């Protein structure tokens, strides 16, 4: 099976690439946003209430019209098979991204934002205070990575 990605997401992907289902996009470095239309579509999908599920469930897009769009397949592959889902994988990713000296690639930026969406959705379901604090810290650290990338000092 070909490598799906490179860079900071490579270790996360290596752990999940064996789970990629036959018939899904077998892309190298899948990226959802390649145009302004894609950016607007992602915004619309998120506003419609897209849920990035855990490792056992598929992505849920409540709007049937949006969910049926062909381009959404790439987004589903990224969310289901590329994004880190465990707190330890997210912390490893954050540590690698925080050490970077160069700007994030388009793929890394997109996946970091989507990982933040996943963490936010996970936080909404966690009731244990200690777990909430750990996930919140991961979200804050990823935000700092993006902040550093968007406004380098």
mmCIF file of C-alpha atoms in Angstrom:
data_model
loop_
_atom_site.group_PDB
_atom_site.id
_atom_site.type_symbol
_atom_site.label_atom_id
_atom_site.label_comp_id
_atom_site.label_asym_id
_atom_site.label_seq_id
_atom_site.Cartn_x
_atom_site.Cartn_y
_atom_site.Cartn_z
ATOM 1 C CA UNK A 1 0.000 0.000 0.000
ATOM 2 C CA UNK A 2 1.414 3.436 -0.872
ATOM 3 C CA UNK A 3 2.252 5.992 1.754
ATOM 4 C CA UNK A 4 -0.648 8.337 2.268
ATOM 5 C CA UNK A 5 1.220 11.278 3.626
ATOM 6 C CA UNK A 6 4.572 12.614 4.663
ATOM 7 C CA UNK A 7 5.804 15.087 7.234
ATOM 8 C CA UNK A 8 4.417 15.336 10.744
ATOM 9 C CA UNK A 9 1.355 13.251 9.935
ATOM 10 C CA UNK A 10 3.431 10.298 8.640
ATOM 11 C CA UNK A 11 3.653 8.487 11.995
ATOM 12 C CA UNK A 12 -0.030 8.965 12.701
ATOM 13 C CA UNK A 13 -0.911 7.671 9.260
ATOM 14 C CA UNK A 14 1.378 4.664 9.487
ATOM 15 C CA UNK A 15 -0.657 3.442 12.439
ATOM 16 C CA UNK A 16 -3.938 3.693 10.532
ATOM 17 C CA UNK A 17 -3.037 2.946 6.920
ATOM 18 C CA UNK A 18 -3.775 -0.719 7.436
ATOM 19 C CA UNK A 19 -7.407 0.238 8.200
ATOM 20 C CA UNK A 20 -8.081 1.942 4.893
ATOM 21 C CA UNK A 21 -11.015 0.241 3.269
ATOM 22 C CA UNK A 22 -10.946 -1.091 -0.269
ATOM 23 C CA UNK A 23 -12.814 1.185 -2.609
ATOM 24 C CA UNK A 24 -11.916 4.415 -0.799
ATOM 25 C CA UNK A 25 -9.577 6.921 -2.316
ATOM 26 C CA UNK A 26 -6.037 5.621 -2.197
ATOM 27 C CA UNK A 27 -4.475 9.032 -2.546
ATOM 28 C CA UNK A 28 -1.008 10.173 -1.761
ATOM 29 C CA UNK A 29 -1.279 13.170 0.539
ATOM 30 C CA UNK A 30 -5.031 13.620 0.258
ATOM 31 C CA UNK A 31 -6.090 17.233 0.610
ATOM 32 C CA UNK A 32 -9.691 18.369 0.539
ATOM 33 C CA UNK A 33 -9.185 22.058 -0.153
ATOM 34 C CA UNK A 34 -7.634 22.794 -3.520
ATOM 35 C CA UNK A 35 -9.724 25.840 -4.454
ATOM 36 C CA UNK A 36 -11.757 28.614 -2.880
ATOM 37 C CA UNK A 37 -14.884 26.594 -3.712
ATOM 38 C CA UNK A 38 -13.505 23.707 -1.619
ATOM 39 C CA UNK A 39 -12.809 26.073 1.285
ATOM 40 C CA UNK A 40 -16.376 27.351 1.102
ATOM 41 C CA UNK A 41 -17.694 23.787 0.844
ATOM 42 C CA UNK A 42 -15.758 22.721 3.949
ATOM 43 C CA UNK A 43 -17.155 25.738 5.821
ATOM 44 C CA UNK A 44 -20.665 24.806 4.690
ATOM 45 C CA UNK A 45 -20.154 21.158 5.714
ATOM 46 C CA UNK A 46 -18.917 22.189 9.155
ATOM 47 C CA UNK A 47 -21.830 24.608 9.597
ATOM 48 C CA UNK A 48 -24.232 21.827 8.597
ATOM 49 C CA UNK A 49 -23.014 19.889 11.636
ATOM 50 C CA UNK A 50 -20.438 17.433 10.323
ATOM 51 C CA UNK A 51 -19.357 15.045 13.065
ATOM 52 C CA UNK A 52 -15.874 13.555 12.897
ATOM 53 C CA UNK A 53 -16.452 10.261 14.639
ATOM 54 C CA UNK A 54 -13.974 8.134 16.531
ATOM 55 C CA UNK A 55 -12.052 5.217 15.028
ATOM 56 C CA UNK A 56 -15.046 2.867 15.036
ATOM 57 C CA UNK A 57 -17.521 5.137 13.238
ATOM 58 C CA UNK A 58 -17.749 7.003 9.952
ATOM 59 C CA UNK A 59 -17.980 10.747 9.427
ATOM 60 C CA UNK A 60 -21.540 12.029 9.694
ATOM 61 C CA UNK A 61 -22.739 14.867 7.464
ATOM 62 C CA UNK A 62 -26.401 15.520 8.332
ATOM 63 C CA UNK A 63 -27.150 17.406 5.113
ATOM 64 C CA UNK A 64 -27.838 14.686 2.521
ATOM 65 C CA UNK A 65 -27.137 16.986 -0.415
ATOM 66 C CA UNK A 66 -23.701 17.916 0.931
ATOM 67 C CA UNK A 67 -22.956 14.336 1.962
ATOM 68 C CA UNK A 68 -23.686 13.102 -1.563
ATOM 69 C CA UNK A 69 -21.147 15.381 -3.258
ATOM 70 C CA UNK A 70 -18.348 13.465 -4.911
ATOM 71 C CA UNK A 71 -15.607 15.670 -3.468
ATOM 72 C CA UNK A 72 -16.752 14.837 0.072
ATOM 73 C CA UNK A 73 -15.161 11.403 -0.341
ATOM 74 C CA UNK A 74 -11.692 12.896 0.103
ATOM 75 C CA UNK A 75 -12.802 14.670 3.266
ATOM 76 C CA UNK A 76 -14.193 11.418 4.643
ATOM 77 C CA UNK A 77 -10.899 9.597 3.965
ATOM 78 C CA UNK A 78 -8.932 12.372 5.677
ATOM 79 C CA UNK A 79 -11.248 12.426 8.705
ATOM 80 C CA UNK A 80 -11.600 8.662 9.025
ATOM 81 C CA UNK A 81 -8.133 7.426 8.091
ATOM 82 C CA UNK A 82 -5.608 10.271 8.408
ATOM 83 C CA UNK A 83 -6.533 12.419 11.410
ATOM 84 C CA UNK A 84 -5.196 11.280 14.774
ATOM 85 C CA UNK A 85 -8.004 10.200 17.106
ATOM 86 C CA UNK A 86 -6.271 9.214 20.328
ATOM 87 C CA UNK A 87 -5.001 11.787 22.801
ATOM 88 C CA UNK A 88 -1.509 10.263 22.697
ATOM 89 C CA UNK A 89 -1.369 10.491 18.874
ATOM 90 C CA UNK A 90 -2.602 14.081 19.017
ATOM 91 C CA UNK A 91 0.018 14.989 21.623
ATOM 92 C CA UNK A 92 2.782 13.390 19.515
ATOM 93 C CA UNK A 93 1.608 15.324 16.482
ATOM 94 C CA UNK A 94 1.431 18.582 18.424
ATOM 95 C CA UNK A 95 4.969 18.109 19.739
ATOM 96 C CA UNK A 96 6.289 17.558 16.202
ATOM 97 C CA UNK A 97 4.391 20.488 14.756
ATOM 98 C CA UNK A 98 5.516 22.804 17.572
ATOM 99 C CA UNK A 99 9.184 22.051 16.802
ATOM 100 C CA UNK A 100 8.875 22.948 13.128
ATOM 101 C CA UNK A 101 10.780 25.974 11.914
ATOM 102 C CA UNK A 102 9.095 26.238 8.504
ATOM 103 C CA UNK A 103 5.444 27.035 7.832
ATOM 104 C CA UNK A 104 2.920 24.210 7.764
ATOM 105 C CA UNK A 105 2.135 22.744 4.383
ATOM 106 C CA UNK A 106 -1.396 23.141 3.047
ATOM 107 C CA UNK A 107 -2.112 19.527 3.996
ATOM 108 C CA UNK A 108 -0.728 19.910 7.502
ATOM 109 C CA UNK A 109 -2.666 23.135 8.050
ATOM 110 C CA UNK A 110 -5.932 21.568 6.845
ATOM 111 C CA UNK A 111 -5.439 18.443 8.942
ATOM 112 C CA UNK A 112 -4.500 20.467 12.002
ATOM 113 C CA UNK A 113 -7.710 22.489 11.709
ATOM 114 C CA UNK A 114 -9.742 19.295 11.219
ATOM 115 C CA UNK A 115 -8.003 17.721 14.213
ATOM 116 C CA UNK A 116 -9.051 20.760 16.263
ATOM 117 C CA UNK A 117 -12.634 20.236 15.091
ATOM 118 C CA UNK A 118 -12.413 16.580 16.174
ATOM 119 C CA UNK A 119 -11.018 17.554 19.586
ATOM 120 C CA UNK A 120 -13.772 20.170 20.059
ATOM 121 C CA UNK A 121 -16.439 17.604 19.241
ATOM 122 C CA UNK A 122 -14.811 15.079 21.575
ATOM 123 C CA UNK A 123 -14.663 17.650 24.379
ATOM 124 C CA UNK A 124 -18.410 18.167 24.125
ATOM 125 C CA UNK A 125 -18.930 14.507 25.048
ATOM 126 C CA UNK A 126 -16.405 14.112 27.872
ATOM 127 C CA UNK A 127 -17.732 14.425 31.413
ATOM 128 C CA UNK A 128 -14.624 13.435 33.413
ATOM 129 C CA UNK A 129 -12.882 16.659 34.476
ATOM 130 C CA UNK A 130 -9.355 15.211 34.231
ATOM 131 C CA UNK A 131 -9.982 13.949 30.688
ATOM 132 C CA UNK A 132 -11.584 17.254 29.713
ATOM 133 C CA UNK A 133 -8.494 19.123 30.896
ATOM 134 C CA UNK A 134 -6.168 16.809 28.946
ATOM 135 C CA UNK A 135 -8.184 17.178 25.724
ATOM 136 C CA UNK A 136 -8.515 20.944 26.284
ATOM 137 C CA UNK A 137 -4.747 21.222 26.667
ATOM 138 C CA UNK A 138 -4.303 19.361 23.360
ATOM 139 C CA UNK A 139 -6.700 21.784 21.681
ATOM 140 C CA UNK A 140 -4.858 24.794 23.086
ATOM 141 C CA UNK A 141 -1.490 23.409 21.970
ATOM 142 C CA UNK A 142 -2.759 22.841 18.414
ATOM 143 C CA UNK A 143 -4.222 26.344 18.412
ATOM 144 C CA UNK A 144 -0.803 27.709 19.382
ATOM 145 C CA UNK A 145 0.790 25.803 16.493
ATOM 146 C CA UNK A 146 -1.675 27.389 14.071
ATOM 147 C CA UNK A 147 -1.273 30.798 15.680
ATOM 148 C CA UNK A 148 2.518 30.545 15.291
ATOM 149 C CA UNK A 149 2.078 29.456 11.675
ATOM 150 C CA UNK A 150 -0.297 32.302 10.834
ATOM 151 C CA UNK A 151 1.584 35.041 12.684
ATOM 152 C CA UNK A 152 5.283 34.156 12.832
ATOM 153 C CA UNK A 153 7.293 36.365 15.134
#
